[in-house]
Amino acid sequence: MLRSTIARLPLFNSTRCYSTRVCSFDKFKQIVQNPLANTILVDVREPSELADYAVPGAINVPYKTSPQSFSLPAPQFKTEFGVVKPEPTKHLVFFCQKGIRARNAEEVANANGYNDTEVYEGSMSEWLEKGGRDIK
C-alpha cells in the first residue's frame, strides 16, 4: 500500500514539481493504431527485452543502461540510440515492462525540458495480457 501511494506522489527536483500523467490501455492502443506526428512512444526496456515483443512505432531508449538519455546532446542521443532525439515540444509516452523504469525515465525527461509526457503504467505486462501483441 505504501509503495503504491509513494508511486503516485509528485516528483521533485530542486526547482520543479512533476506530477505523472497516466496513459490508459485504451489511449495507448489508440496511439499504436493511429500514430500522431506529435506523439512518440518511448520504450525504456533493454534491447534484449524487445526480442519477445516490440511495440510498433516506438523508439527504444533503455533506461537501465542509459538513465540520463534525455539529458544527452542531440548528436550523442542519435549516435547512442539510432534515432533523432525528440524535440522537447513532442508528446512523449513512456513505457517499460511494469511501469517503474518508465516513471524514472519520464522524470529525467521532465528535468530536461520535456513537459508534455505520460506514463503507460500497465506497460508491457498489461499490453500483452490484453492482447496487444495482435494489435496493429
mmCIF file of N, CA and C in Angstrom:
data_model
loop_
_atom_site.group_PDB
_atom_site.id
_atom_site.type_symbol
_atom_site.label_atom_id
_atom_site.label_comp_id
_atom_site.label_asym_id
_atom_site.label_seq_id
_atom_site.Cartn_x
_atom_site.Cartn_y
_atom_site.Cartn_z
ATOM 1 N N MET A 1 0.822 -1.188 0.000
ATOM 2 C CA MET A 1 0.000 0.000 0.000
ATOM 3 C C MET A 1 0.870 1.256 0.000
ATOM 4 N N LEU A 2 1.871 1.288 0.861
ATOM 5 C CA LEU A 2 2.735 2.452 0.926
ATOM 6 C C LEU A 2 3.458 2.671 -0.392
ATOM 7 N N ARG A 3 3.947 1.598 -1.024
ATOM 8 C CA ARG A 3 4.658 1.709 -2.298
ATOM 9 C C ARG A 3 3.756 2.351 -3.353
ATOM 10 N N SER A 4 2.488 1.930 -3.451
ATOM 11 C CA SER A 4 1.598 2.497 -4.464
ATOM 12 C C SER A 4 1.290 3.952 -4.155
ATOM 13 N N THR A 5 1.219 4.323 -2.882
ATOM 14 C CA THR A 5 0.991 5.717 -2.516
ATOM 15 C C THR A 5 2.189 6.562 -2.903
ATOM 16 N N ILE A 6 3.376 6.081 -2.603
ATOM 17 C CA ILE A 6 4.594 6.814 -2.941
ATOM 18 C C ILE A 6 4.721 6.956 -4.450
ATOM 19 N N ALA A 7 4.365 5.922 -5.200
ATOM 20 C CA ALA A 7 4.494 5.962 -6.654
ATOM 21 C C ALA A 7 3.614 7.031 -7.285
ATOM 22 N N ARG A 8 2.580 7.463 -6.595
ATOM 23 C CA ARG A 8 1.672 8.457 -7.156
ATOM 24 C C ARG A 8 1.965 9.882 -6.671
ATOM 25 N N LEU A 9 2.944 10.025 -5.790
ATOM 26 C CA LEU A 9 3.305 11.356 -5.321
ATOM 27 C C LEU A 9 4.020 12.125 -6.418
ATOM 28 N N PRO A 10 3.889 13.451 -6.411
ATOM 29 C CA PRO A 10 4.613 14.240 -7.399
ATOM 30 C C PRO A 10 6.113 14.021 -7.257
ATOM 31 N N LEU A 11 6.823 14.141 -8.362
ATOM 32 C CA LEU A 11 8.268 14.009 -8.372
ATOM 33 C C LEU A 11 8.874 15.396 -8.196
ATOM 34 N N PHE A 12 9.940 15.502 -7.417
ATOM 35 C CA PHE A 12 10.536 16.799 -7.147
ATOM 36 C C PHE A 12 11.994 16.832 -7.563
ATOM 37 N N ASN A 13 12.419 17.989 -8.024
ATOM 38 C CA ASN A 13 13.839 18.268 -8.102
ATOM 39 C C ASN A 13 14.008 19.617 -7.441
ATOM 40 N N SER A 14 15.162 20.220 -7.537
ATOM 41 C CA SER A 14 15.416 21.438 -6.785
ATOM 42 C C SER A 14 14.569 22.633 -7.227
ATOM 43 N N THR A 15 14.051 22.610 -8.448
ATOM 44 C CA THR A 15 13.327 23.783 -8.917
ATOM 45 C C THR A 15 11.915 23.509 -9.397
ATOM 46 N N ARG A 16 11.555 22.239 -9.616
ATOM 47 C CA ARG A 16 10.242 21.952 -10.197
ATOM 48 C C ARG A 16 9.573 20.780 -9.502
ATOM 49 N N CYS A 17 8.279 20.707 -9.644
ATOM 50 C CA CYS A 17 7.489 19.587 -9.150
ATOM 51 C C CYS A 17 6.819 18.949 -10.359
ATOM 52 N N TYR A 18 6.930 17.632 -10.482
ATOM 53 C CA TYR A 18 6.341 16.924 -11.609
ATOM 54 C C TYR A 18 5.255 15.995 -11.096
ATOM 55 N N SER A 19 4.166 15.944 -11.773
ATOM 56 C CA SER A 19 3.109 15.004 -11.447
ATOM 57 C C SER A 19 2.872 14.145 -12.678
ATOM 58 N N THR A 20 3.072 12.860 -12.534
ATOM 59 C CA THR A 20 2.968 11.949 -13.665
ATOM 60 C C THR A 20 1.536 11.866 -14.173
ATOM 61 N N ARG A 21 1.375 12.053 -15.483
ATOM 62 C CA ARG A 21 0.089 11.801 -16.134
ATOM 63 C C ARG A 21 0.110 10.348 -16.579
ATOM 64 N N VAL A 22 -1.002 9.675 -16.388
ATOM 65 C CA VAL A 22 -1.086 8.253 -16.689
ATOM 66 C C VAL A 22 -1.827 8.036 -18.003
ATOM 67 N N CYS A 23 -1.240 7.224 -18.858
ATOM 68 C CA CYS A 23 -1.841 6.835 -20.133
ATOM 69 C C CYS A 23 -2.530 5.486 -19.928
ATOM 70 N N SER A 24 -3.794 5.406 -20.284
ATOM 71 C CA SER A 24 -4.550 4.158 -20.120
ATOM 72 C C SER A 24 -4.252 3.175 -21.255
ATOM 73 N N PHE A 25 -4.668 1.931 -21.067
ATOM 74 C CA PHE A 25 -4.533 0.921 -22.118
ATOM 75 C C PHE A 25 -5.230 1.391 -23.390
ATOM 76 N N ASP A 26 -6.457 1.890 -23.261
ATOM 77 C CA ASP A 26 -7.222 2.303 -24.440
ATOM 78 C C ASP A 26 -6.563 3.454 -25.187
ATOM 79 N N LYS A 27 -6.023 4.407 -24.440
ATOM 80 C CA LYS A 27 -5.338 5.524 -25.093
ATOM 81 C C LYS A 27 -4.060 5.033 -25.781
ATOM 82 N N PHE A 28 -3.310 4.178 -25.107
ATOM 83 C CA PHE A 28 -2.078 3.633 -25.681
ATOM 84 C C PHE A 28 -2.408 2.865 -26.962
ATOM 85 N N LYS A 29 -3.452 2.062 -26.916
ATOM 86 C CA LYS A 29 -3.898 1.301 -28.085
ATOM 87 C C LYS A 29 -4.231 2.241 -29.242
ATOM 88 N N GLN A 30 -4.928 3.320 -28.947
ATOM 89 C CA GLN A 30 -5.293 4.310 -29.973
ATOM 90 C C GLN A 30 -4.041 4.916 -30.612
ATOM 91 N N ILE A 31 -3.035 5.214 -29.794
ATOM 92 C CA ILE A 31 -1.790 5.799 -30.316
ATOM 93 C C ILE A 31 -1.056 4.791 -31.208
ATOM 94 N N VAL A 32 -1.031 3.521 -30.795
ATOM 95 C CA VAL A 32 -0.368 2.487 -31.598
ATOM 96 C C VAL A 32 -1.083 2.320 -32.938
ATOM 97 N N GLN A 33 -2.403 2.293 -32.901
ATOM 98 C CA GLN A 33 -3.180 2.074 -34.119
ATOM 99 C C GLN A 33 -3.229 3.298 -35.036
ATOM 100 N N ASN A 34 -3.169 4.474 -34.455
ATOM 101 C CA ASN A 34 -3.279 5.719 -35.219
ATOM 102 C C ASN A 34 -2.185 6.691 -34.781
ATOM 103 N N PRO A 35 -0.944 6.439 -35.184
ATOM 104 C CA PRO A 35 0.177 7.291 -34.747
ATOM 105 C C PRO A 35 -0.055 8.763 -35.100
ATOM 106 N N LEU A 36 0.370 9.614 -34.201
ATOM 107 C CA LEU A 36 0.278 11.058 -34.403
ATOM 108 C C LEU A 36 1.684 11.622 -34.553
ATOM 109 N N ALA A 37 1.840 12.597 -35.413
ATOM 110 C CA ALA A 37 3.161 13.172 -35.668
ATOM 111 C C ALA A 37 3.783 13.779 -34.415
ATOM 112 N N ASN A 38 2.961 14.273 -33.506
ATOM 113 C CA ASN A 38 3.486 14.950 -32.327
ATOM 114 C C ASN A 38 3.649 14.023 -31.126
ATOM 115 N N THR A 39 3.288 12.746 -31.251
ATOM 116 C CA THR A 39 3.366 11.811 -30.126
ATOM 117 C C THR A 39 4.404 10.726 -30.416
ATOM 118 N N ILE A 40 5.269 10.505 -29.429
ATOM 119 C CA ILE A 40 6.315 9.492 -29.567
ATOM 120 C C ILE A 40 6.192 8.500 -28.422
ATOM 121 N N LEU A 41 6.094 7.227 -28.784
ATOM 122 C CA LEU A 41 6.103 6.161 -27.788
ATOM 123 C C LEU A 41 7.554 5.829 -27.467
ATOM 124 N N VAL A 42 7.906 5.872 -26.193
ATOM 125 C CA VAL A 42 9.286 5.654 -25.767
ATOM 126 C C VAL A 42 9.362 4.392 -24.906
ATOM 127 N N ASP A 43 9.920 3.346 -25.485
ATOM 128 C CA ASP A 43 10.100 2.071 -24.802
ATOM 129 C C ASP A 43 11.437 2.122 -24.078
ATOM 130 N N VAL A 44 11.409 2.083 -22.749
ATOM 131 C CA VAL A 44 12.649 2.212 -21.986
ATOM 132 C C VAL A 44 13.180 0.859 -21.503
ATOM 133 N N ARG A 45 12.651 -0.235 -22.083
ATOM 134 C CA ARG A 45 13.194 -1.558 -21.771
ATOM 135 C C ARG A 45 14.559 -1.717 -22.441
ATOM 136 N N GLU A 46 15.306 -2.702 -21.983
ATOM 137 C CA GLU A 46 16.611 -3.006 -22.573
ATOM 138 C C GLU A 46 16.400 -3.691 -23.927
ATOM 139 N N PRO A 47 17.350 -3.534 -24.857
ATOM 140 C CA PRO A 47 17.208 -4.160 -26.173
ATOM 141 C C PRO A 47 16.915 -5.664 -26.106
ATOM 142 N N SER A 48 17.489 -6.373 -25.150
ATOM 143 C CA SER A 48 17.239 -7.810 -25.031
ATOM 144 C C SER A 48 15.770 -8.112 -24.716
ATOM 145 N N GLU A 49 15.090 -7.178 -24.065
ATOM 146 C CA GLU A 49 13.674 -7.372 -23.725
ATOM 147 C C GLU A 49 12.771 -7.212 -24.950
ATOM 148 N N LEU A 50 13.281 -6.575 -25.992
ATOM 149 C CA LEU A 50 12.491 -6.362 -27.201
ATOM 150 C C LEU A 50 12.392 -7.634 -28.038
ATOM 151 N N ALA A 51 13.215 -8.622 -27.736
ATOM 152 C CA ALA A 51 13.200 -9.870 -28.501
ATOM 153 C C ALA A 51 11.834 -10.545 -28.420
ATOM 154 N N ASP A 52 11.181 -10.438 -27.275
ATOM 155 C CA ASP A 52 9.859 -11.049 -27.105
ATOM 156 C C ASP A 52 8.787 -10.257 -27.850
ATOM 157 N N TYR A 53 8.813 -8.947 -27.722
ATOM 158 C CA TYR A 53 7.805 -8.119 -28.382
ATOM 159 C C TYR A 53 8.261 -6.663 -28.374
ATOM 160 N N ALA A 54 8.083 -6.000 -29.512
ATOM 161 C CA ALA A 54 8.367 -4.570 -29.627
ATOM 162 C C ALA A 54 7.100 -3.879 -30.139
ATOM 163 N N VAL A 55 6.732 -2.793 -29.505
ATOM 164 C CA VAL A 55 5.538 -2.036 -29.899
ATOM 165 C C VAL A 55 5.816 -1.333 -31.227
ATOM 166 N N PRO A 56 4.933 -1.513 -32.201
ATOM 167 C CA PRO A 56 5.119 -0.855 -33.499
ATOM 168 C C PRO A 56 5.226 0.667 -33.355
ATOM 169 N N GLY A 57 6.242 1.238 -33.983
ATOM 170 C CA GLY A 57 6.403 2.682 -33.996
ATOM 171 C C GLY A 57 7.111 3.288 -32.798
ATOM 172 N N ALA A 58 7.401 2.489 -31.777
ATOM 173 C CA ALA A 58 8.065 3.023 -30.583
ATOM 174 C C ALA A 58 9.564 3.142 -30.806
ATOM 175 N N ILE A 59 10.166 4.120 -30.135
ATOM 176 C CA ILE A 59 11.627 4.210 -30.135
ATOM 177 C C ILE A 59 12.129 3.545 -28.855
ATOM 178 N N ASN A 60 13.322 2.961 -28.914
ATOM 179 C CA ASN A 60 13.894 2.295 -27.754
ATOM 180 C C ASN A 60 15.008 3.143 -27.171
ATOM 181 N N VAL A 61 14.776 3.595 -25.927
ATOM 182 C CA VAL A 61 15.753 4.390 -25.191
ATOM 183 C C VAL A 61 15.879 3.734 -23.812
ATOM 184 N N PRO A 62 16.738 2.713 -23.695
ATOM 185 C CA PRO A 62 16.810 1.922 -22.461
ATOM 186 C C PRO A 62 17.207 2.741 -21.237
ATOM 187 N N TYR A 63 16.374 2.677 -20.221
ATOM 188 C CA TYR A 63 16.631 3.458 -19.008
ATOM 189 C C TYR A 63 17.727 2.842 -18.148
ATOM 190 N N LYS A 64 17.721 1.531 -18.000
ATOM 191 C CA LYS A 64 18.678 0.880 -17.093
ATOM 192 C C LYS A 64 20.123 1.157 -17.495
ATOM 193 N N THR A 65 20.445 1.032 -18.774
ATOM 194 C CA THR A 65 21.829 1.248 -19.213
ATOM 195 C C THR A 65 22.118 2.707 -19.570
ATOM 196 N N SER A 66 21.088 3.515 -19.777
ATOM 197 C CA SER A 66 21.277 4.929 -20.136
ATOM 198 C C SER A 66 20.276 5.809 -19.392
ATOM 199 N N PRO A 67 20.384 5.867 -18.058
ATOM 200 C CA PRO A 67 19.372 6.585 -17.282
ATOM 201 C C PRO A 67 19.279 8.085 -17.570
ATOM 202 N N GLN A 68 20.327 8.687 -18.048
ATOM 203 C CA GLN A 68 20.298 10.136 -18.309
ATOM 204 C C GLN A 68 20.150 10.453 -19.797
ATOM 205 N N SER A 69 19.563 9.557 -20.543
ATOM 206 C CA SER A 69 19.488 9.693 -22.003
ATOM 207 C C SER A 69 18.894 11.013 -22.472
ATOM 208 N N PHE A 70 17.864 11.509 -21.813
ATOM 209 C CA PHE A 70 17.224 12.734 -22.276
ATOM 210 C C PHE A 70 17.992 13.998 -21.887
ATOM 211 N N SER A 71 19.115 13.826 -21.200
ATOM 212 C CA SER A 71 19.992 14.966 -20.928
ATOM 213 C C SER A 71 21.134 15.028 -21.945
ATOM 214 N N LEU A 72 21.237 14.020 -22.811
ATOM 215 C CA LEU A 72 22.307 13.985 -23.818
ATOM 216 C C LEU A 72 22.080 15.028 -24.912
ATOM 217 N N PRO A 73 23.157 15.574 -25.468
ATOM 218 C CA PRO A 73 23.013 16.444 -26.646
ATOM 219 C C PRO A 73 22.448 15.610 -27.808
ATOM 220 N N ALA A 74 21.728 16.261 -28.706
ATOM 221 C CA ALA A 74 21.059 15.575 -29.820
ATOM 222 C C ALA A 74 21.995 14.667 -30.634
ATOM 223 N N PRO A 75 23.197 15.119 -31.006
ATOM 224 C CA PRO A 75 24.067 14.235 -31.797
ATOM 225 C C PRO A 75 24.456 12.954 -31.047
ATOM 226 N N GLN A 76 24.740 13.074 -29.760
ATOM 227 C CA GLN A 76 25.116 11.906 -28.959
ATOM 228 C C GLN A 76 23.912 10.970 -28.785
ATOM 229 N N PHE A 77 22.717 11.541 -28.605
ATOM 230 C CA PHE A 77 21.495 10.746 -28.491
ATOM 231 C C PHE A 77 21.309 9.905 -29.756
ATOM 232 N N LYS A 78 21.464 10.540 -30.918
ATOM 233 C CA LYS A 78 21.293 9.827 -32.198
ATOM 234 C C LYS A 78 22.336 8.719 -32.347
ATOM 235 N N THR A 79 23.570 9.010 -31.979
ATOM 236 C CA THR A 79 24.636 8.005 -32.065
ATOM 237 C C THR A 79 24.341 6.830 -31.144
ATOM 238 N N GLU A 80 23.889 7.132 -29.934
ATOM 239 C CA GLU A 80 23.676 6.086 -28.946
ATOM 240 C C GLU A 80 22.430 5.237 -29.211
ATOM 241 N N PHE A 81 21.354 5.859 -29.698
ATOM 242 C CA PHE A 81 20.080 5.138 -29.825
ATOM 243 C C PHE A 81 19.611 4.937 -31.261
ATOM 244 N N GLY A 82 20.313 5.528 -32.215
ATOM 245 C CA GLY A 82 19.976 5.317 -33.624
ATOM 246 C C GLY A 82 18.734 6.037 -34.098
ATOM 247 N N VAL A 83 18.230 6.969 -33.302
ATOM 248 C CA VAL A 83 17.070 7.773 -33.683
ATOM 249 C C VAL A 83 17.342 9.233 -33.316
ATOM 250 N N VAL A 84 16.655 10.121 -33.999
ATOM 251 C CA VAL A 84 16.773 11.543 -33.695
ATOM 252 C C VAL A 84 16.162 11.801 -32.321
ATOM 253 N N LYS A 85 16.847 12.595 -31.528
ATOM 254 C CA LYS A 85 16.333 12.948 -30.206
ATOM 255 C C LYS A 85 15.036 13.733 -30.383
ATOM 256 N N PRO A 86 13.969 13.328 -29.689
ATOM 257 C CA PRO A 86 12.707 14.061 -29.816
ATOM 258 C C PRO A 86 12.854 15.519 -29.369
ATOM 259 N N GLU A 87 12.146 16.384 -30.048
ATOM 260 C CA GLU A 87 12.111 17.789 -29.643
ATOM 261 C C GLU A 87 11.350 17.890 -28.317
ATOM 262 N N PRO A 88 11.722 18.831 -27.450
ATOM 263 C CA PRO A 88 11.018 18.979 -26.165
ATOM 264 C C PRO A 88 9.531 19.317 -26.305
ATOM 265 N N THR A 89 9.114 19.751 -27.484
ATOM 266 C CA THR A 89 7.695 20.082 -27.699
ATOM 267 C C THR A 89 6.846 18.856 -28.017
ATOM 268 N N LYS A 90 7.479 17.720 -28.259
ATOM 269 C CA LYS A 90 6.744 16.497 -28.592
ATOM 270 C C LYS A 90 6.059 15.921 -27.349
ATOM 271 N N HIS A 91 4.987 15.186 -27.582
ATOM 272 C CA HIS A 91 4.275 14.469 -26.528
ATOM 273 C C HIS A 91 4.917 13.088 -26.417
ATOM 274 N N LEU A 92 5.503 12.781 -25.259
ATOM 275 C CA LEU A 92 6.186 11.506 -25.059
ATOM 276 C C LEU A 92 5.370 10.607 -24.134
ATOM 277 N N VAL A 93 5.202 9.351 -24.538
ATOM 278 C CA VAL A 93 4.525 8.357 -23.705
ATOM 279 C C VAL A 93 5.550 7.270 -23.394
ATOM 280 N N PHE A 94 5.938 7.187 -22.127
ATOM 281 C CA PHE A 94 6.952 6.236 -21.686
ATOM 282 C C PHE A 94 6.309 4.931 -21.226
ATOM 283 N N PHE A 95 6.984 3.814 -21.531
ATOM 284 C CA PHE A 95 6.536 2.515 -21.036
ATOM 285 C C PHE A 95 7.730 1.592 -20.912
ATOM 286 N N CYS A 96 7.551 0.525 -20.124
ATOM 287 C CA CYS A 96 8.595 -0.484 -19.945
ATOM 288 C C CYS A 96 7.895 -1.830 -19.745
ATOM 289 N N GLN A 97 8.375 -2.639 -18.838
ATOM 290 C CA GLN A 97 7.713 -3.925 -18.592
ATOM 291 C C GLN A 97 6.581 -3.781 -17.583
ATOM 292 N N LYS A 98 6.831 -3.036 -16.505
ATOM 293 C CA LYS A 98 5.826 -2.915 -15.445
ATOM 294 C C LYS A 98 5.531 -1.475 -15.055
ATOM 295 N N GLY A 99 6.213 -0.495 -15.631
ATOM 296 C CA GLY A 99 5.915 0.902 -15.367
ATOM 297 C C GLY A 99 6.915 1.650 -14.503
ATOM 298 N N ILE A 100 7.779 0.939 -13.806
ATOM 299 C CA ILE A 100 8.707 1.590 -12.872
ATOM 300 C C ILE A 100 9.790 2.376 -13.608
ATOM 301 N N ARG A 101 10.478 1.740 -14.537
ATOM 302 C CA ARG A 101 11.519 2.442 -15.294
ATOM 303 C C ARG A 101 10.908 3.579 -16.116
ATOM 304 N N ALA A 102 9.685 3.373 -16.586
ATOM 305 C CA ALA A 102 9.022 4.414 -17.372
ATOM 306 C C ALA A 102 8.844 5.687 -16.549
ATOM 307 N N ARG A 103 8.438 5.540 -15.300
ATOM 308 C CA ARG A 103 8.292 6.718 -14.418
ATOM 309 C C ARG A 103 9.642 7.419 -14.214
ATOM 310 N N ASN A 104 10.685 6.630 -14.005
ATOM 311 C CA ASN A 104 12.012 7.215 -13.796
ATOM 312 C C ASN A 104 12.494 7.940 -15.047
ATOM 313 N N ALA A 105 12.289 7.334 -16.203
ATOM 314 C CA ALA A 105 12.700 7.970 -17.460
ATOM 315 C C ALA A 105 11.917 9.245 -17.698
ATOM 316 N N GLU A 106 10.632 9.222 -17.363
ATOM 317 C CA GLU A 106 9.818 10.430 -17.514
ATOM 318 C C GLU A 106 10.344 11.561 -16.636
ATOM 319 N N GLU A 107 10.760 11.230 -15.427
ATOM 320 C CA GLU A 107 11.296 12.243 -14.524
ATOM 321 C C GLU A 107 12.549 12.897 -15.125
ATOM 322 N N VAL A 108 13.431 12.090 -15.707
ATOM 323 C CA VAL A 108 14.634 12.630 -16.343
ATOM 324 C C VAL A 108 14.244 13.529 -17.514
ATOM 325 N N ALA A 109 13.288 13.083 -18.320
ATOM 326 C CA ALA A 109 12.836 13.892 -19.460
ATOM 327 C C ALA A 109 12.240 15.215 -18.970
ATOM 328 N N ASN A 110 11.405 15.156 -17.938
ATOM 329 C CA ASN A 110 10.817 16.382 -17.387
ATOM 330 C C ASN A 110 11.899 17.349 -16.910
ATOM 331 N N ALA A 111 12.914 16.821 -16.249
ATOM 332 C CA ALA A 111 14.004 17.655 -15.738
ATOM 333 C C ALA A 111 14.824 18.281 -16.864
ATOM 334 N N ASN A 112 14.664 17.736 -18.081
ATOM 335 C CA ASN A 112 15.412 18.247 -19.231
ATOM 336 C C ASN A 112 14.519 18.957 -20.242
ATOM 337 N N GLY A 113 13.396 19.486 -19.769
ATOM 338 C CA GLY A 113 12.565 20.356 -20.593
ATOM 339 C C GLY A 113 11.429 19.698 -21.344
ATOM 340 N N TYR A 114 11.212 18.399 -21.145
ATOM 341 C CA TYR A 114 10.087 17.705 -21.784
ATOM 342 C C TYR A 114 8.902 17.767 -20.818
ATOM 343 N N ASN A 115 7.927 18.593 -21.135
ATOM 344 C CA ASN A 115 6.828 18.822 -20.208
ATOM 345 C C ASN A 115 5.537 18.120 -20.596
ATOM 346 N N ASP A 116 5.424 17.675 -21.841
ATOM 347 C CA ASP A 116 4.213 17.005 -22.310
ATOM 348 C C ASP A 116 4.464 15.503 -22.330
ATOM 349 N N THR A 117 4.373 14.881 -21.162
ATOM 350 C CA THR A 117 4.726 13.471 -21.025
ATOM 351 C C THR A 117 3.643 12.695 -20.285
ATOM 352 N N GLU A 118 3.631 11.400 -20.536
ATOM 353 C CA GLU A 118 2.744 10.472 -19.830
ATOM 354 C C GLU A 118 3.495 9.166 -19.628
ATOM 355 N N VAL A 119 2.966 8.357 -18.710
ATOM 356 C CA VAL A 119 3.492 7.016 -18.485
ATOM 357 C C VAL A 119 2.349 6.027 -18.662
ATOM 358 N N TYR A 120 2.586 5.025 -19.503
ATOM 359 C CA TYR A 120 1.635 3.919 -19.617
ATOM 360 C C TYR A 120 1.992 2.969 -18.493
ATOM 361 N N GLU A 121 1.304 3.110 -17.363
ATOM 362 C CA GLU A 121 1.645 2.351 -16.163
ATOM 363 C C GLU A 121 1.502 0.846 -16.336
ATOM 364 N N GLY A 122 0.508 0.413 -17.096
ATOM 365 C CA GLY A 122 0.323 -1.021 -17.308
ATOM 366 C C GLY A 122 1.475 -1.619 -18.079
ATOM 367 N N SER A 123 2.098 -0.781 -18.893
ATOM 368 C CA SER A 123 3.247 -1.151 -19.695
ATOM 369 C C SER A 123 3.067 -2.495 -20.387
ATOM 370 N N MET A 124 4.158 -3.186 -20.684
ATOM 371 C CA MET A 124 4.089 -4.413 -21.481
ATOM 372 C C MET A 124 3.316 -5.524 -20.784
ATOM 373 N N SER A 125 3.347 -5.572 -19.472
ATOM 374 C CA SER A 125 2.597 -6.608 -18.756
ATOM 375 C C SER A 125 1.118 -6.531 -19.119
ATOM 376 N N GLU A 126 0.527 -5.351 -18.990
ATOM 377 C CA GLU A 126 -0.887 -5.175 -19.309
ATOM 378 C C GLU A 126 -1.138 -5.276 -20.809
ATOM 379 N N TRP A 127 -0.252 -4.654 -21.602
ATOM 380 C CA TRP A 127 -0.419 -4.643 -23.058
ATOM 381 C C TRP A 127 -0.539 -6.064 -23.617
ATOM 382 N N LEU A 128 0.360 -6.934 -23.214
ATOM 383 C CA LEU A 128 0.344 -8.304 -23.721
ATOM 384 C C LEU A 128 -0.806 -9.111 -23.116
ATOM 385 N N GLU A 129 -1.095 -8.866 -21.844
ATOM 386 C CA GLU A 129 -2.209 -9.554 -21.182
ATOM 387 C C GLU A 129 -3.548 -9.250 -21.866
ATOM 388 N N LYS A 130 -3.689 -8.025 -22.376
ATOM 389 C CA LYS A 130 -4.942 -7.607 -23.016
ATOM 390 C C LYS A 130 -4.920 -7.775 -24.533
ATOM 391 N N GLY A 131 -3.966 -8.550 -25.039
ATOM 392 C CA GLY A 131 -3.951 -8.858 -26.464
ATOM 393 C C GLY A 131 -3.197 -7.877 -27.341
ATOM 394 N N GLY A 132 -2.360 -7.054 -26.760
ATOM 395 C CA GLY A 132 -1.601 -6.048 -27.518
ATOM 396 C C GLY A 132 -0.751 -6.621 -28.621
ATOM 397 N N ARG A 133 -0.287 -7.843 -28.449
ATOM 398 C CA ARG A 133 0.566 -8.471 -29.462
ATOM 399 C C ARG A 133 -0.150 -8.534 -30.816
ATOM 400 N N ASP A 134 -1.485 -8.639 -30.793
ATOM 401 C CA ASP A 134 -2.271 -8.762 -32.015
ATOM 402 C C ASP A 134 -2.778 -7.422 -32.555
ATOM 403 N N ILE A 135 -2.507 -6.345 -31.816
ATOM 404 C CA ILE A 135 -2.967 -5.020 -32.243
ATOM 405 C C ILE A 135 -1.959 -4.401 -33.177
ATOM 406 N N LYS A 136 -2.418 -3.988 -34.340
ATOM 407 C CA LYS A 136 -1.533 -3.381 -35.341
ATOM 408 C C LYS A 136 -1.959 -1.968 -35.611
#
